[in-house]
PDB file of C-alpha atoms in Angstrom:
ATOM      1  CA  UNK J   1      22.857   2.413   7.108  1.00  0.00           C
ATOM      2  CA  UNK J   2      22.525   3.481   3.383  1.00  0.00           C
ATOM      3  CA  UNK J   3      25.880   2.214   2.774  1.00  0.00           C
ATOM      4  CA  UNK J   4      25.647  -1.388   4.489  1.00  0.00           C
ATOM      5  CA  UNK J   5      26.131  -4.423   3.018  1.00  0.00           C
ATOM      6  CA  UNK J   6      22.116  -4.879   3.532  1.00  0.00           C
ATOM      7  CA  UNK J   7      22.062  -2.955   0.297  1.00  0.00           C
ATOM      8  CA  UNK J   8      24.001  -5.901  -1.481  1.00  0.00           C
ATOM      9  CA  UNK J   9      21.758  -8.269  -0.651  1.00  0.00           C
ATOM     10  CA  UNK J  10      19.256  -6.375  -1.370  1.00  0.00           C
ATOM     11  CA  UNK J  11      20.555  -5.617  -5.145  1.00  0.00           C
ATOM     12  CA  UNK J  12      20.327  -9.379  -5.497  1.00  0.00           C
ATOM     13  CA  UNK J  13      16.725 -10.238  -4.817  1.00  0.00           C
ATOM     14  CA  UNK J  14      14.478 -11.017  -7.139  1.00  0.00           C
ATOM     15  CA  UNK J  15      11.964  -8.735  -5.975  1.00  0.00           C
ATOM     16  CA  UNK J  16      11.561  -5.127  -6.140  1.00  0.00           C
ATOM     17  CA  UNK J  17      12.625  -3.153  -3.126  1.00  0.00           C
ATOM     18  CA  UNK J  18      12.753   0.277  -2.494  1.00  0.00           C
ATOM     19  CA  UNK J  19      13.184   2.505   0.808  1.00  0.00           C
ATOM     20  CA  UNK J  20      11.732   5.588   1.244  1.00  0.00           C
ATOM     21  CA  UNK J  21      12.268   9.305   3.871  1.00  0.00           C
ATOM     22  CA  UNK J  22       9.637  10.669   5.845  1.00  0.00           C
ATOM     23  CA  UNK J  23       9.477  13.109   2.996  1.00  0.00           C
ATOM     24  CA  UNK J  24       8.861  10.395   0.880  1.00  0.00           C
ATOM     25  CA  UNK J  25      11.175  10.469  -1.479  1.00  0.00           C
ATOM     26  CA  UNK J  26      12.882   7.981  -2.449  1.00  0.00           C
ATOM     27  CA  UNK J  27      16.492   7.042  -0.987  1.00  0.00           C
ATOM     28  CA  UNK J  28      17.173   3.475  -2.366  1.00  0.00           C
ATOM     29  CA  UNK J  29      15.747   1.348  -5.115  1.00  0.00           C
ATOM     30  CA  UNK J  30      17.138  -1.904  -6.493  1.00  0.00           C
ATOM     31  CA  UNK J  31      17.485  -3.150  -9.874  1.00  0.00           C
ATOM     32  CA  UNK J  32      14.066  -4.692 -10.351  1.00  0.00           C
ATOM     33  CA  UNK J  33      12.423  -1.507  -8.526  1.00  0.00           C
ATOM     34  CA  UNK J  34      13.899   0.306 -10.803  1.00  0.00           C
ATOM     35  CA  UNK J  35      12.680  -1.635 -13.549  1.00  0.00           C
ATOM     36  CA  UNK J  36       8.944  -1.582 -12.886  1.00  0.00           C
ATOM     37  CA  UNK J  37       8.362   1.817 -11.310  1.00  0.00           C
ATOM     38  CA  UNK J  38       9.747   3.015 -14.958  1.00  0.00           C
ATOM     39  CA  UNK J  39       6.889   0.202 -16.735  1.00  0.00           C
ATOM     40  CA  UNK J  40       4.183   0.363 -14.473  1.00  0.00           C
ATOM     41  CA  UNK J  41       1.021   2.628 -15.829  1.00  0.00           C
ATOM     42  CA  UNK J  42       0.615   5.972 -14.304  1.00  0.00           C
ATOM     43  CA  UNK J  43      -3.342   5.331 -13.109  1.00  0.00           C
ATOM     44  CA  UNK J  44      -1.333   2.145 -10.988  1.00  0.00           C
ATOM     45  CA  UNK J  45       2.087   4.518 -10.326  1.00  0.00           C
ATOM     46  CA  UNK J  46      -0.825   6.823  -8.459  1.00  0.00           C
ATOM     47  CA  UNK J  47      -2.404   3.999  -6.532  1.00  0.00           C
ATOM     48  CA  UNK J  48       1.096   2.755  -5.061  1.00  0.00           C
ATOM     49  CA  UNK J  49       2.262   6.294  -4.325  1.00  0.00           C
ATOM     50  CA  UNK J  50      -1.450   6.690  -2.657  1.00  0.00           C
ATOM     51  CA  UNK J  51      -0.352   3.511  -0.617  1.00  0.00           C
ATOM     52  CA  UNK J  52       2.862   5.016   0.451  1.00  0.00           C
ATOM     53  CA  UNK J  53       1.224   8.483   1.858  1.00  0.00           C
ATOM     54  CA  UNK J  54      -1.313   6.612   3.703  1.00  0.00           C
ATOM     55  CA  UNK J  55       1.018   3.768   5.306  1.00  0.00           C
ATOM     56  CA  UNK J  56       3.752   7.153   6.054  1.00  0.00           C
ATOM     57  CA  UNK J  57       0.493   8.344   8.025  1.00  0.00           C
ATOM     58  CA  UNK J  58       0.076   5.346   9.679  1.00  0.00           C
ATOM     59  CA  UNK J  59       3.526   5.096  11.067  1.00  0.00           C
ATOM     60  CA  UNK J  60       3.694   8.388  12.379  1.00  0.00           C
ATOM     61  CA  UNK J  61       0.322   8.143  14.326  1.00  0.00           C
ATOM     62  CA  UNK J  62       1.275   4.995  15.742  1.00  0.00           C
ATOM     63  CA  UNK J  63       4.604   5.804  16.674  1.00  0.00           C
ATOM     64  CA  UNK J  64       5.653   1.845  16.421  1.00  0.00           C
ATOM     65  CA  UNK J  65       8.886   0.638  15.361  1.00  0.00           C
ATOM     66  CA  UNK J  66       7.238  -2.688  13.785  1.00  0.00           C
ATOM     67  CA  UNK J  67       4.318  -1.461  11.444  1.00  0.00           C
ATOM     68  CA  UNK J  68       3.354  -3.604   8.153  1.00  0.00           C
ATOM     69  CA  UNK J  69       1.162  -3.528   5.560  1.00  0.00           C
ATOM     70  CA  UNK J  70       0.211  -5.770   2.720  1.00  0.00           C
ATOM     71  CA  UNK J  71      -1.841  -6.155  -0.062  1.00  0.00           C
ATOM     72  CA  UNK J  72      -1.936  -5.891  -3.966  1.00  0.00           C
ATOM     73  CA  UNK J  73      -2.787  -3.094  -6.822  1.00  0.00           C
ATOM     74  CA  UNK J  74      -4.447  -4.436  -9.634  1.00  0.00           C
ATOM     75  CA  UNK J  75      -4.644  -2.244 -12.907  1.00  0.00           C
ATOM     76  CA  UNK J  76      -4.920  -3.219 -16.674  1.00  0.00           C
ATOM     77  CA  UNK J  77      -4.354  -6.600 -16.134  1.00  0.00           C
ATOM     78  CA  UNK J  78      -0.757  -6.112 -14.054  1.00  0.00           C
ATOM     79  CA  UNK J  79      -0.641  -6.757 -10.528  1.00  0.00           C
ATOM     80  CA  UNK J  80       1.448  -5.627  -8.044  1.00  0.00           C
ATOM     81  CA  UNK J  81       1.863  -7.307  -5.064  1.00  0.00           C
ATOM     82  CA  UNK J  82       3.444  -5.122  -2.111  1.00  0.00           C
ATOM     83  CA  UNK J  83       4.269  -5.383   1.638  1.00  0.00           C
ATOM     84  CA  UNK J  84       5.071  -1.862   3.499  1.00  0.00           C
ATOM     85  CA  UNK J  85       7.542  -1.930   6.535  1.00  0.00           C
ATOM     86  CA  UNK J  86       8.609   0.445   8.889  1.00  0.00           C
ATOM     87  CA  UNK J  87      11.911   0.877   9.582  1.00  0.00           C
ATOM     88  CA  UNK J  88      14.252   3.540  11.884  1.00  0.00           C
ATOM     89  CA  UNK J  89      17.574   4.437  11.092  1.00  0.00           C
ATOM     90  CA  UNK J  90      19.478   7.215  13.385  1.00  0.00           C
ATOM     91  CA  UNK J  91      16.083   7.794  14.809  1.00  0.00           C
ATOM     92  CA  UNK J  92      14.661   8.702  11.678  1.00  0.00           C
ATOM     93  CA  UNK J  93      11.797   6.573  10.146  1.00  0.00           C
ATOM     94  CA  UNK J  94      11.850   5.080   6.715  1.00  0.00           C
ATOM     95  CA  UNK J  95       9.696   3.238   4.830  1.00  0.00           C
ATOM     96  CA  UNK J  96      10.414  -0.281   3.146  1.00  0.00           C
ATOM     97  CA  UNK J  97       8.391  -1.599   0.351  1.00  0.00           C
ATOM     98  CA  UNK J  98       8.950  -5.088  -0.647  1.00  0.00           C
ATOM     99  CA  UNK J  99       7.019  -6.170  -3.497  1.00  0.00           C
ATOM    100  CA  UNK J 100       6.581  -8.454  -7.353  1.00  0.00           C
ATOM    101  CA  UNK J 101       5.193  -7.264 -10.456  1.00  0.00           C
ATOM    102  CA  UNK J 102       2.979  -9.917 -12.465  1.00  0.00           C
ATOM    103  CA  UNK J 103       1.057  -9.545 -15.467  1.00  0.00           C
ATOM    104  CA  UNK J 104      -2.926  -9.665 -14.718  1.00  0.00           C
ATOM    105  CA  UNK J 105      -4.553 -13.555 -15.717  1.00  0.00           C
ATOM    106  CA  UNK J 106      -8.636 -14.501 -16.447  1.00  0.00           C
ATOM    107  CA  UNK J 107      -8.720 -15.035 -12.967  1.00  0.00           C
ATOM    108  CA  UNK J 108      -8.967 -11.407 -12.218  1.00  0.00           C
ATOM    109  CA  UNK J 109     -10.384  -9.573 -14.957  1.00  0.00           C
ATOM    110  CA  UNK J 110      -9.352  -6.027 -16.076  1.00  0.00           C
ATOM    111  CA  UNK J 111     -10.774  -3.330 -13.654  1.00  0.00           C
ATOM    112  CA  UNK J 112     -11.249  -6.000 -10.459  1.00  0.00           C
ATOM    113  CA  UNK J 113      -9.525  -4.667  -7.682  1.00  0.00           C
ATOM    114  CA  UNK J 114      -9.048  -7.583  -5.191  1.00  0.00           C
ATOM    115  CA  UNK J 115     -10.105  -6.830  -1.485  1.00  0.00           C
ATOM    116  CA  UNK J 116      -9.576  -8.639   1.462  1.00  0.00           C
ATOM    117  CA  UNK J 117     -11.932  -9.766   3.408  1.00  0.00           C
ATOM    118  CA  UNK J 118     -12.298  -6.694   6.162  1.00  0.00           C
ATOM    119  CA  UNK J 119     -12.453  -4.415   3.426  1.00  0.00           C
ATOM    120  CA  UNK J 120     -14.953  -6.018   1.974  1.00  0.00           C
ATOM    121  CA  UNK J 121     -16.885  -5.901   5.142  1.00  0.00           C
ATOM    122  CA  UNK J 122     -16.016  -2.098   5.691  1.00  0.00           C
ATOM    123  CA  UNK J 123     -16.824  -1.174   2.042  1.00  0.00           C
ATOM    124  CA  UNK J 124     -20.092  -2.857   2.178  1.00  0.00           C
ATOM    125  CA  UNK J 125     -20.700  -1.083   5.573  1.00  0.00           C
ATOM    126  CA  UNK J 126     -19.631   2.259   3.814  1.00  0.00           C
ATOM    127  CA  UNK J 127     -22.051   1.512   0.838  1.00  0.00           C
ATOM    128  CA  UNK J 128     -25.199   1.653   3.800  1.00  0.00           C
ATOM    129  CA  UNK J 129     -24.189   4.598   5.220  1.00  0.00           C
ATOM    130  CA  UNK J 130     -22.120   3.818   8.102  1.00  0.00           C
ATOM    131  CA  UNK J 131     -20.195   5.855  10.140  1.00  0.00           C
ATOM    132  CA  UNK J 132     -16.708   5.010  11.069  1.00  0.00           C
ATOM    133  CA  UNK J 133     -17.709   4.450  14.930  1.00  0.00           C
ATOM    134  CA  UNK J 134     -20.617   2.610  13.254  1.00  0.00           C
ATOM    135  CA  UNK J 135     -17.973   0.282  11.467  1.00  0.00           C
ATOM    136  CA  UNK J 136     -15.691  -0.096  14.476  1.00  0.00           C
ATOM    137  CA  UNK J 137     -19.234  -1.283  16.679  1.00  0.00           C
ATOM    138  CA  UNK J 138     -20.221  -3.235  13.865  1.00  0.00           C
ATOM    139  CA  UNK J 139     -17.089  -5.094  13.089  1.00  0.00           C
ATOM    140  CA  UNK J 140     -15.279  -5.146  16.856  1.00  0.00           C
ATOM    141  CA  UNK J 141     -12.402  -3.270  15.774  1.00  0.00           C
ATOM    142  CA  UNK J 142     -10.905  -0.303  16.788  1.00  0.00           C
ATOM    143  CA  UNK J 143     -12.258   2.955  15.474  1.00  0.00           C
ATOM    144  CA  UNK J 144      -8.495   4.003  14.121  1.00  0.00           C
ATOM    145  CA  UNK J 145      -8.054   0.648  12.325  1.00  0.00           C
ATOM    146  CA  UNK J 146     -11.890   1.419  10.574  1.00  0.00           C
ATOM    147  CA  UNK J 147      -9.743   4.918   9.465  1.00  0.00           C
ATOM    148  CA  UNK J 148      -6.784   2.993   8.692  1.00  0.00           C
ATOM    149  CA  UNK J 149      -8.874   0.490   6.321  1.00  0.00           C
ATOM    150  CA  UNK J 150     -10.897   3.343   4.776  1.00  0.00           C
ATOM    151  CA  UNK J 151      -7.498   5.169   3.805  1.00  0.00           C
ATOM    152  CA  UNK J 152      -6.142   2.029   2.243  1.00  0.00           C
ATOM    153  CA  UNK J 153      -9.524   1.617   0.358  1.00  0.00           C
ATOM    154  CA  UNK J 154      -9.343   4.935  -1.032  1.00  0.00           C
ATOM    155  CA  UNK J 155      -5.427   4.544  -2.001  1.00  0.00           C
ATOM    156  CA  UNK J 156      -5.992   0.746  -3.434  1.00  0.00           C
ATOM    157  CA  UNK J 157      -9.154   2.113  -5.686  1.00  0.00           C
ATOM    158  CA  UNK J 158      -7.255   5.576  -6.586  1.00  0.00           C
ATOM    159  CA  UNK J 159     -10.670   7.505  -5.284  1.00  0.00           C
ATOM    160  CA  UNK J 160     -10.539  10.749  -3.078  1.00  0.00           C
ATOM    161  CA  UNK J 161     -13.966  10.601  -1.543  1.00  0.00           C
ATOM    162  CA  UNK J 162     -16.320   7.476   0.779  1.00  0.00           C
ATOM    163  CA  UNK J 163     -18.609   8.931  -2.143  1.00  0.00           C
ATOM    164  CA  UNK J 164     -16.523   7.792  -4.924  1.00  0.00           C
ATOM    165  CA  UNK J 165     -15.964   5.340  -3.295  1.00  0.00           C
ATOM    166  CA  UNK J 166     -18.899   3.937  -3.589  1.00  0.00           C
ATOM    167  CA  UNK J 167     -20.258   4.885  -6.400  1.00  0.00           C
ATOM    168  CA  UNK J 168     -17.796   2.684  -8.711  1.00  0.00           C
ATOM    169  CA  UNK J 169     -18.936  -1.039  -9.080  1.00  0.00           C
ATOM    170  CA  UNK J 170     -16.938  -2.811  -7.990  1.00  0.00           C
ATOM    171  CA  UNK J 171     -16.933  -6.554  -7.765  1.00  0.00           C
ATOM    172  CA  UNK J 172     -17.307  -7.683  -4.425  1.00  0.00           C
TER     173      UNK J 172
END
């Protein structure tokens, strides 16, 4: 597979795109990749690799050969917007990471971090002391996807803790 012609058209596309090992470490990057993962700011080059570990975890507890992700980093007025799949090759799983790099506009001042909807919901819920099978009751959603959302809230805000977490301000 690393030497198919998917890498060609790959080398062509306008956005970056890189694929990574279980260990992750990277295996292929195209030209644009190549050329923001060198630009990008370290605080925002910590949040994406965050992003990587926890979607990594999330293939191999669900064991799926279709897994995605989506969403967008948002540091110093750049954003990077991303979409994780998984991928197999000889029965080993990779990671792809599709994604553009914009600089930030008024529209989302320095230091917002955008959140979706659900994580908005599960952030607020985390700010009143809920549990994660509090969350999952709450919201209808499986207890692993409340996990899953909580790791990708830590990752997209760069915090360690459901402490830290909530004790930035962040603009809901």
């Amino acid at each position: 597979m690393y030497r198919s012609k998917y890498w060609e058209v790959f080398q062509q596309a306008n956005q970056g795109i890189c694929v990574y090992n279980c260990k992750l470490e990277r295996i292929y990057a195209n030209e644009v990749a190549k050329q923001v993962l060198a630009n990008i700011p370290p605080e925002l080059c910590k949040q994406f690799k965050g992003i990587c570990r926890c979607f990594l975890a999330m293939v191999r507890a669900t064991k799926t050969s279709l897994l995605n992700y989506s969403g967008s980093l948002d540091h110093q007025c750049v954003i990077i917007s991303f979409c994780f799949f998984s991928i197999y090759s000889d029965k080993q799983a990779l990671i792809m990471v599709v994604f553009d790099y914009k600089a930030g506009s008024d529209n989302n001042p320095r230091g917002k971090v955008p959140f979706t909807r659900r994580e908005k919901d599960i952030l607020n819920a985390i700010a009143t002391g809920k549990t994660n099978k509090e969350i999952s009751a709450m919201l209808s959603i499986g207890f692993e996807t409340v996990k899953s959302h909580v790791r990708n809230l830590l990752a997209k805000t760069g915090t360690s803790s459901r402490t830290e977490l909530i004790s930035k301000n962040f603009h809901l």
